[in-house]
């Protein structure tokens, strides 16, 4: 069902936005067409639309006939309404895009780029953002089910290092940003729907593991008990600790929140971030654990240490280039922090990885996943690839005492 808030997206509305963003008062928008910008299961806390405007104006003697933008609207129905409103995630994204990201992009300079431009925003009636459409520049989502190969992973992690390094440089100049972004996915005093997503997902895994004869019944029993405290474990793993190396994290660094540009041979040559609703000032391990447990192909699952090294080298290099006074962590310190906060990766693989692996024709919206209080029917838990991953990981987690 189309979002009723789309009624406010008219040709006149878009004309005013484009005139301001393009700095051209001669723009005329004659009509617009709107279609969903993402598929079901690609985006959970907002509704995304691609709006194409037929327009005319003269710039450098050339008439431009078409311009597309992305309109991101807060949900208007279902369980997402209170989740989005009470958690203030649109406030976080708007704040992040208006100033910190602009400054971070300026600090990095070309050819590095972290985000699309925010062309317009409003905080009520309805809450929405109008963003630059990156598709005309060649950026695309990749197949979430396939996983990212080495080249895609390295490119994503190097740009994550740029994101983190530029946030350090920004916070050294403007310390206020350290206390501006204090929430993230795992937060104290979270809205009930957010905590419920992780507890119900963990419970669903425990119930599914009971059907796997290759694992003993104790795994199911332990995971079911863990479901009650899964979110609290995530909060502890994500907390900002004084004296550690901290950055502004993306906070939701999974494959659906990044776009890639490829050359004519299909090789990735550029990466950019989208969706800044969960940004938080804390350990970079939040982003690293989340990505390394959900992003790479299964063949790369044992290569996490090598991928981490690629991130660390770029982090050190970029911080030095930006003249950061803060010292980056040593690689050994980074590995130790990863180990200390591995609960974060475990909870991600319990709850987020099944969403990535679910067949596209069985993908569900957040409303569909959470509306039934008695069941959490995500068929991704029955995926053969997911089962293969978990039968390897669960003994590892048990040996480390993480399931207790």
CSV table of C-alpha atoms in Angstrom, one decimal:
chain,number,residue,atom,x,y,z
A,1,UNK,CA,0.0,0.0,0.0
A,2,UNK,CA,1.4,3.4,-1.0
A,3,UNK,CA,2.3,5.7,1.9
A,4,UNK,CA,-0.5,8.4,2.2
A,5,UNK,CA,2.2,10.9,3.0
A,6,UNK,CA,3.1,10.8,-0.7
A,7,UNK,CA,0.2,13.1,-1.3
A,8,UNK,CA,2.5,16.0,-0.3
A,9,UNK,CA,5.1,15.2,-2.9
A,10,UNK,CA,3.8,17.3,-5.8
A,11,UNK,CA,5.4,18.9,-8.8
A,12,UNK,CA,5.3,22.3,-7.1
A,13,UNK,CA,6.8,20.9,-3.9
A,14,UNK,CA,9.7,19.3,-5.9
A,15,UNK,CA,10.2,22.4,-8.0
A,16,UNK,CA,10.9,24.5,-5.0
A,17,UNK,CA,13.4,21.9,-3.7
A,18,UNK,CA,15.2,21.6,-7.0
A,19,UNK,CA,15.4,25.3,-7.5
A,20,UNK,CA,17.1,25.7,-4.1
A,21,UNK,CA,19.4,22.7,-4.3
A,22,UNK,CA,20.4,23.4,-7.9
A,23,UNK,CA,20.6,27.2,-7.3
A,24,UNK,CA,18.5,27.8,-10.4
A,25,UNK,CA,15.3,29.7,-10.2
A,26,UNK,CA,14.5,28.9,-13.9
A,27,UNK,CA,13.7,25.3,-13.1
A,28,UNK,CA,10.1,24.3,-14.1
A,29,UNK,CA,8.7,20.9,-13.0
A,30,UNK,CA,5.8,19.9,-15.3
A,31,UNK,CA,5.0,16.6,-13.8
A,32,UNK,CA,6.4,13.8,-11.6
A,33,UNK,CA,6.2,10.0,-11.4
A,34,UNK,CA,6.8,8.0,-8.3
A,35,UNK,CA,7.7,4.4,-7.6
A,36,UNK,CA,9.2,2.4,-4.7
A,37,UNK,CA,13.0,2.7,-4.5
A,38,UNK,CA,13.5,-0.5,-2.6
A,39,UNK,CA,12.0,-4.0,-2.5
A,40,UNK,CA,10.3,-5.6,0.5
A,41,UNK,CA,13.0,-6.7,3.0
A,42,UNK,CA,15.5,-4.1,1.9
A,43,UNK,CA,14.4,-1.3,4.2
A,44,UNK,CA,12.7,-1.6,7.6
A,45,UNK,CA,12.2,1.7,9.3
A,46,UNK,CA,11.2,4.0,6.5
A,47,UNK,CA,9.4,4.0,3.1
A,48,UNK,CA,11.7,4.9,0.1
A,49,UNK,CA,10.5,6.2,-3.2
A,50,UNK,CA,12.2,7.3,-6.4
A,51,UNK,CA,10.5,10.4,-7.7
A,52,UNK,CA,11.3,11.4,-11.3
A,53,UNK,CA,10.6,15.0,-12.4
A,54,UNK,CA,10.1,16.2,-15.9
A,55,UNK,CA,11.7,19.6,-15.8
A,56,UNK,CA,13.1,22.3,-18.0
A,57,UNK,CA,15.7,24.9,-17.5
A,58,UNK,CA,18.8,26.1,-19.3
A,59,UNK,CA,22.2,25.5,-17.8
A,60,UNK,CA,25.3,26.2,-19.9
A,61,UNK,CA,23.1,26.2,-23.0
A,62,UNK,CA,21.8,22.7,-22.4
A,63,UNK,CA,18.2,21.8,-21.7
A,64,UNK,CA,17.8,19.2,-18.9
A,65,UNK,CA,14.6,17.2,-19.2
A,66,UNK,CA,14.6,14.8,-16.2
A,67,UNK,CA,15.8,14.7,-12.6
A,68,UNK,CA,15.3,11.9,-10.0
A,69,UNK,CA,15.4,12.2,-6.2
A,70,UNK,CA,14.9,9.8,-3.4
A,71,UNK,CA,12.1,10.6,-0.9
A,72,UNK,CA,12.5,8.9,2.5
A,73,UNK,CA,9.3,9.0,4.5
A,74,UNK,CA,8.6,7.9,8.1
A,75,UNK,CA,6.0,5.1,8.2
A,76,UNK,CA,2.4,6.1,8.6
A,77,UNK,CA,0.9,2.8,9.8
A,78,UNK,CA,1.7,-0.4,11.5
A,79,UNK,CA,4.0,-1.2,14.5
A,80,UNK,CA,6.8,0.9,12.9
A,81,UNK,CA,5.1,4.2,13.7
A,82,UNK,CA,5.8,4.2,17.5
A,83,UNK,CA,9.2,2.5,17.0
A,84,UNK,CA,10.4,5.3,14.6
A,85,UNK,CA,8.8,8.1,16.5
A,86,UNK,CA,9.8,7.1,20.0
A,87,UNK,CA,13.4,6.2,19.0
A,88,UNK,CA,13.9,9.5,17.2
A,89,UNK,CA,15.9,7.8,14.4
A,90,UNK,CA,14.8,10.3,11.8
A,91,UNK,CA,16.1,13.1,14.1
A,92,UNK,CA,19.4,11.3,14.2
A,93,UNK,CA,19.7,11.0,10.5
A,94,UNK,CA,18.7,14.5,9.7
A,95,UNK,CA,21.2,15.9,12.3
A,96,UNK,CA,23.9,13.7,10.9
A,97,UNK,CA,23.3,14.6,7.2
A,98,UNK,CA,22.9,18.3,7.8
A,99,UNK,CA,26.3,19.0,9.4
A,100,UNK,CA,28.6,16.2,10.5
A,101,UNK,CA,28.6,14.3,7.2
A,102,UNK,CA,29.0,17.5,5.2
A,103,UNK,CA,32.0,18.4,7.3
A,104,UNK,CA,33.4,14.8,7.2
A,105,UNK,CA,33.2,14.8,3.4
A,106,UNK,CA,35.0,18.2,3.3
A,107,UNK,CA,37.7,16.9,5.5
A,108,UNK,CA,38.3,13.8,3.4
A,109,UNK,CA,38.0,15.7,0.1
A,110,UNK,CA,37.7,14.3,-3.4
A,111,UNK,CA,37.6,11.6,-4.6
A,112,UNK,CA,36.4,10.3,-1.2
A,113,UNK,CA,32.7,10.6,-0.6
A,114,UNK,CA,30.6,9.2,2.2
A,115,UNK,CA,27.0,10.1,1.5
A,116,UNK,CA,24.4,11.5,-0.9
A,117,UNK,CA,23.3,15.1,-0.5
A,118,UNK,CA,20.3,15.9,1.6
A,119,UNK,CA,18.2,18.3,-0.5
A,120,UNK,CA,15.4,18.9,1.9
A,121,UNK,CA,13.9,17.7,5.2
A,122,UNK,CA,10.9,18.3,7.4
A,123,UNK,CA,10.2,17.1,10.9
A,124,UNK,CA,6.4,16.8,10.8
A,125,UNK,CA,3.4,16.4,8.6
A,126,UNK,CA,5.0,14.0,7.5
A,127,UNK,CA,8.6,13.5,8.6
A,128,UNK,CA,10.7,13.0,5.5
A,129,UNK,CA,13.9,13.6,3.7
A,130,UNK,CA,14.5,14.4,0.0
A,131,UNK,CA,17.9,13.0,-1.0
A,132,UNK,CA,20.1,13.0,-4.0
A,133,UNK,CA,19.5,9.9,-6.2
A,134,UNK,CA,22.8,8.1,-6.5
A,135,UNK,CA,21.6,5.7,-9.3
A,136,UNK,CA,22.4,8.1,-12.1
A,137,UNK,CA,26.0,8.2,-10.9
A,138,UNK,CA,26.1,4.4,-11.3
A,139,UNK,CA,25.6,3.3,-7.6
A,140,UNK,CA,23.6,0.2,-7.0
A,141,UNK,CA,22.7,-2.1,-4.2
A,142,UNK,CA,24.3,-5.6,-4.4
A,143,UNK,CA,22.6,-8.9,-3.9
A,144,UNK,CA,22.1,-9.3,-0.2
A,145,UNK,CA,21.8,-13.1,-0.4
A,146,UNK,CA,25.1,-13.6,-2.3
A,147,UNK,CA,27.3,-11.9,0.2
A,148,UNK,CA,30.3,-9.7,-0.6
A,149,UNK,CA,33.4,-11.0,-2.2
A,150,UNK,CA,36.9,-9.9,-1.2
A,151,UNK,CA,37.0,-6.8,-3.4
A,152,UNK,CA,33.6,-5.6,-2.2
A,153,UNK,CA,34.5,-6.2,1.4
A,154,UNK,CA,37.8,-4.4,1.3
A,155,UNK,CA,36.3,-1.4,-0.5
A,156,UNK,CA,33.5,-1.2,2.1
A,157,UNK,CA,35.9,-1.5,5.0
A,158,UNK,CA,38.3,1.1,3.6
A,159,UNK,CA,35.5,3.5,3.3
A,160,UNK,CA,34.3,2.7,6.8
A,161,UNK,CA,37.8,3.5,8.0
A,162,UNK,CA,37.5,6.9,6.2
A,163,UNK,CA,34.1,7.4,7.9
A,164,UNK,CA,35.6,6.7,11.3
A,165,UNK,CA,38.8,8.6,10.8
A,166,UNK,CA,37.0,11.7,9.5
A,167,UNK,CA,34.7,11.6,12.5
A,168,UNK,CA,37.7,11.6,14.8
A,169,UNK,CA,39.1,14.6,13.0
A,170,UNK,CA,35.6,16.3,13.3
A,171,UNK,CA,35.2,15.5,17.0
A,172,UNK,CA,38.7,16.9,17.8
A,173,UNK,CA,37.6,20.2,16.2
A,174,UNK,CA,34.0,20.1,17.5
A,175,UNK,CA,33.7,17.9,20.6
A,176,UNK,CA,29.9,18.5,20.8
A,177,UNK,CA,29.3,15.7,18.3
A,178,UNK,CA,30.6,13.2,20.9
A,179,UNK,CA,27.5,13.8,23.0
A,180,UNK,CA,25.1,14.4,20.1
A,181,UNK,CA,24.9,10.8,18.9
A,182,UNK,CA,24.3,8.6,21.9
A,183,UNK,CA,21.8,6.0,20.9
A,184,UNK,CA,22.5,3.5,18.1
A,185,UNK,CA,20.7,0.2,17.6
A,186,UNK,CA,21.5,-1.0,21.1
A,187,UNK,CA,20.6,1.7,23.6
A,188,UNK,CA,19.7,2.0,27.2
A,189,UNK,CA,16.0,2.6,27.7
A,190,UNK,CA,15.2,1.4,24.2
A,191,UNK,CA,11.6,1.5,22.9
A,192,UNK,CA,10.0,-2.0,23.5
A,193,UNK,CA,9.7,-2.8,19.8
A,194,UNK,CA,13.4,-2.4,19.2
A,195,UNK,CA,14.4,-4.7,22.1
A,196,UNK,CA,11.6,-7.2,21.1
A,197,UNK,CA,13.0,-7.6,17.6
A,198,UNK,CA,16.3,-9.0,18.9
A,199,UNK,CA,14.7,-11.1,21.7
A,200,UNK,CA,12.1,-12.6,19.4
A,201,UNK,CA,14.7,-13.3,16.6
A,202,UNK,CA,17.0,-15.0,19.1
A,203,UNK,CA,14.1,-17.1,20.4
A,204,UNK,CA,13.2,-18.1,16.8
A,205,UNK,CA,16.8,-19.3,16.3
A,206,UNK,CA,16.6,-21.4,19.5
A,207,UNK,CA,13.4,-23.0,18.3
A,208,UNK,CA,14.8,-23.8,14.9
A,209,UNK,CA,18.1,-25.2,16.3
A,210,UNK,CA,16.0,-27.8,18.2
A,211,UNK,CA,15.3,-29.3,14.8
A,212,UNK,CA,19.0,-29.7,13.9
A,213,UNK,CA,20.2,-33.2,14.9
A,214,UNK,CA,23.8,-32.3,14.2
A,215,UNK,CA,23.7,-30.1,17.4
A,216,UNK,CA,22.7,-31.4,20.8
A,217,UNK,CA,19.5,-30.1,22.5
A,218,UNK,CA,21.6,-28.0,24.9
A,219,UNK,CA,22.2,-25.4,22.1
A,220,UNK,CA,18.5,-24.8,21.7
A,221,UNK,CA,18.0,-24.6,25.5
A,222,UNK,CA,20.9,-22.1,25.9
A,223,UNK,CA,19.8,-19.9,23.0
A,224,UNK,CA,16.2,-19.8,24.3
A,225,UNK,CA,17.4,-18.6,27.7
A,226,UNK,CA,19.7,-16.1,26.0
A,227,UNK,CA,16.7,-14.6,24.2
A,228,UNK,CA,15.6,-12.9,27.4
A,229,UNK,CA,18.8,-11.0,27.8
A,230,UNK,CA,20.0,-10.7,24.1
A,231,UNK,CA,19.2,-7.0,23.9
A,232,UNK,CA,20.9,-6.2,27.2
A,233,UNK,CA,24.0,-8.1,26.0
A,234,UNK,CA,24.0,-6.0,22.9
A,235,UNK,CA,23.7,-2.8,24.9
A,236,UNK,CA,26.7,-3.7,27.0
A,237,UNK,CA,28.8,-4.7,23.9
A,238,UNK,CA,27.9,-1.4,22.2
A,239,UNK,CA,28.5,1.0,25.1
A,240,UNK,CA,30.9,3.9,24.8
A,241,UNK,CA,33.7,3.4,27.3
A,242,UNK,CA,35.9,6.2,28.4
A,243,UNK,CA,39.6,5.6,27.7
A,244,UNK,CA,39.0,3.5,24.6
A,245,UNK,CA,39.2,4.6,21.0
A,246,UNK,CA,35.8,5.9,19.9
A,247,UNK,CA,34.3,7.3,16.7
A,248,UNK,CA,31.0,8.3,15.3
A,249,UNK,CA,29.8,4.9,14.0
A,250,UNK,CA,27.4,4.3,11.1
A,251,UNK,CA,25.5,2.0,13.5
A,252,UNK,CA,23.7,-0.1,10.9
A,253,UNK,CA,26.5,-1.1,8.6
A,254,UNK,CA,25.0,-4.0,6.7
A,255,UNK,CA,24.9,-4.7,3.0
A,256,UNK,CA,21.5,-3.0,2.5
A,257,UNK,CA,22.9,0.3,3.8
A,258,UNK,CA,25.7,0.6,1.2
A,259,UNK,CA,25.8,1.2,-2.5
A,260,UNK,CA,28.6,0.2,-4.9
A,261,UNK,CA,29.7,1.5,-8.3
A,262,UNK,CA,31.4,-0.9,-10.7
A,263,UNK,CA,33.6,-0.7,-13.8
A,264,UNK,CA,32.6,-2.2,-17.1
A,265,UNK,CA,34.0,-5.6,-16.0
A,266,UNK,CA,31.9,-5.7,-12.9
A,267,UNK,CA,34.7,-4.8,-10.5
A,268,UNK,CA,33.8,-2.5,-7.5
A,269,UNK,CA,35.4,0.9,-7.8
A,270,UNK,CA,33.5,3.0,-5.4
A,271,UNK,CA,31.4,2.7,-2.3
A,272,UNK,CA,29.0,5.0,-0.5
A,273,UNK,CA,26.9,4.9,2.7
A,274,UNK,CA,23.1,5.3,3.0
A,275,UNK,CA,20.8,5.4,6.0
A,276,UNK,CA,22.2,7.3,9.1
A,277,UNK,CA,19.4,6.6,11.5
A,278,UNK,CA,21.5,4.6,14.0
A,279,UNK,CA,24.7,6.7,14.2
A,280,UNK,CA,26.3,6.7,17.7
A,281,UNK,CA,29.6,7.8,19.2
A,282,UNK,CA,31.2,4.7,20.5
A,283,UNK,CA,33.7,1.9,19.6
A,284,UNK,CA,34.3,1.3,15.9
A,285,UNK,CA,33.9,-2.4,16.7
A,286,UNK,CA,30.1,-1.8,16.6
A,287,UNK,CA,30.3,-1.4,12.8
A,288,UNK,CA,33.1,-4.0,12.3
A,289,UNK,CA,31.3,-6.8,14.2
A,290,UNK,CA,28.0,-6.1,12.5
A,291,UNK,CA,29.6,-6.1,9.0
A,292,UNK,CA,32.1,-8.9,9.4
A,293,UNK,CA,29.4,-11.3,10.7
A,294,UNK,CA,26.7,-10.4,8.1
A,295,UNK,CA,28.4,-9.0,5.0
A,296,UNK,CA,31.1,-11.3,3.5
A,297,UNK,CA,30.4,-14.5,1.5
A,298,UNK,CA,30.6,-17.7,3.5
A,299,UNK,CA,33.9,-18.5,1.8
A,300,UNK,CA,35.4,-15.4,3.4
A,301,UNK,CA,34.0,-16.1,6.9
A,302,UNK,CA,37.4,-17.4,8.1
A,303,UNK,CA,39.2,-14.3,6.6
A,304,UNK,CA,37.8,-11.8,9.2
A,305,UNK,CA,41.2,-11.1,10.6
A,306,UNK,CA,42.7,-10.3,7.2
A,307,UNK,CA,39.7,-8.0,6.4
A,308,UNK,CA,40.1,-6.3,9.8
A,309,UNK,CA,43.7,-5.6,8.9
A,310,UNK,CA,42.7,-3.9,5.7
A,311,UNK,CA,40.4,-1.6,7.7
A,312,UNK,CA,43.1,-0.9,10.3
A,313,UNK,CA,45.7,0.1,7.7
A,314,UNK,CA,43.3,2.6,6.1
A,315,UNK,CA,42.2,3.9,9.5
A,316,UNK,CA,45.8,4.7,10.4
A,317,UNK,CA,46.6,6.2,7.0
A,318,UNK,CA,43.5,8.4,6.9
A,319,UNK,CA,43.9,9.7,10.5
A,320,UNK,CA,47.5,10.6,9.7
A,321,UNK,CA,46.5,12.4,6.5
A,322,UNK,CA,43.8,14.4,8.3
A,323,UNK,CA,46.3,15.3,11.1
A,324,UNK,CA,44.4,13.7,13.9
A,325,UNK,CA,45.9,14.2,17.3
A,326,UNK,CA,44.2,11.1,18.7
A,327,UNK,CA,46.2,8.0,18.3
A,328,UNK,CA,44.6,5.1,16.4
A,329,UNK,CA,44.4,1.8,18.2
A,330,UNK,CA,47.2,-0.7,17.5
A,331,UNK,CA,46.1,-3.7,15.5
A,332,UNK,CA,46.5,-5.9,18.6
A,333,UNK,CA,44.3,-3.5,20.6
A,334,UNK,CA,41.7,-3.5,17.9
A,335,UNK,CA,41.6,-7.3,17.8
A,336,UNK,CA,41.3,-7.4,21.6
A,337,UNK,CA,38.4,-5.0,21.6
A,338,UNK,CA,36.7,-7.1,18.8
A,339,UNK,CA,37.1,-10.2,21.1
A,340,UNK,CA,35.8,-8.4,24.2
A,341,UNK,CA,32.7,-7.2,22.4
A,342,UNK,CA,32.0,-10.3,20.3
A,343,UNK,CA,28.5,-10.5,21.7
A,344,UNK,CA,27.6,-7.8,19.2
A,345,UNK,CA,28.6,-9.9,16.3
A,346,UNK,CA,26.8,-13.0,17.8
A,347,UNK,CA,23.5,-11.2,18.2
A,348,UNK,CA,23.8,-9.8,14.7
A,349,UNK,CA,24.3,-13.3,13.3
A,350,UNK,CA,21.4,-14.5,15.4
A,351,UNK,CA,19.0,-11.9,14.1
A,352,UNK,CA,20.2,-9.9,11.1
A,353,UNK,CA,21.9,-12.6,9.0
A,354,UNK,CA,18.6,-14.6,8.5
A,355,UNK,CA,17.0,-11.5,7.1
A,356,UNK,CA,19.9,-11.2,4.6
A,357,UNK,CA,19.6,-14.8,3.5
A,358,UNK,CA,15.9,-15.2,3.2
A,359,UNK,CA,14.6,-15.8,-0.3
A,360,UNK,CA,13.4,-12.6,-1.9
A,361,UNK,CA,9.9,-14.0,-2.6
A,362,UNK,CA,9.6,-14.7,1.2
A,363,UNK,CA,11.0,-11.4,2.4
A,364,UNK,CA,8.8,-9.6,5.0
A,365,UNK,CA,8.4,-6.1,6.2
A,366,UNK,CA,9.1,-5.2,9.8
A,367,UNK,CA,5.3,-4.9,10.3
A,368,UNK,CA,4.8,-8.5,9.1
A,369,UNK,CA,7.7,-9.8,11.2
A,370,UNK,CA,6.5,-8.1,14.4
A,371,UNK,CA,2.7,-7.9,14.2
A,372,UNK,CA,2.1,-11.4,15.4
A,373,UNK,CA,3.1,-11.5,19.1
A,374,UNK,CA,2.9,-15.2,19.2
A,375,UNK,CA,5.1,-16.0,16.2
A,376,UNK,CA,8.2,-14.7,14.5
A,377,UNK,CA,8.1,-16.3,11.1
A,378,UNK,CA,11.3,-15.5,9.3
A,379,UNK,CA,12.0,-18.3,6.9
A,380,UNK,CA,15.7,-17.2,6.8
A,381,UNK,CA,16.2,-19.4,9.8
A,382,UNK,CA,15.4,-22.4,7.7
A,383,UNK,CA,17.9,-21.4,5.0
A,384,UNK,CA,20.5,-24.2,4.3
A,385,UNK,CA,23.3,-21.6,4.2
A,386,UNK,CA,22.3,-20.1,7.5
A,387,UNK,CA,22.2,-23.6,9.0
A,388,UNK,CA,25.7,-24.3,7.8
A,389,UNK,CA,27.0,-21.1,9.2
A,390,UNK,CA,25.4,-21.6,12.6
A,391,UNK,CA,26.5,-25.2,13.0
A,392,UNK,CA,30.0,-23.9,12.9
A,393,UNK,CA,29.5,-20.8,15.0
A,394,UNK,CA,27.4,-22.2,17.8
A,395,UNK,CA,30.1,-24.6,19.1
A,396,UNK,CA,32.6,-21.7,18.9
A,397,UNK,CA,30.3,-19.5,20.9
A,398,UNK,CA,29.7,-22.2,23.4
A,399,UNK,CA,33.4,-22.9,23.9
A,400,UNK,CA,33.9,-19.2,24.7
A,401,UNK,CA,31.1,-19.3,27.2
A,402,UNK,CA,29.0,-16.8,25.2
A,403,UNK,CA,25.9,-18.8,25.2
A,404,UNK,CA,25.7,-18.9,29.0
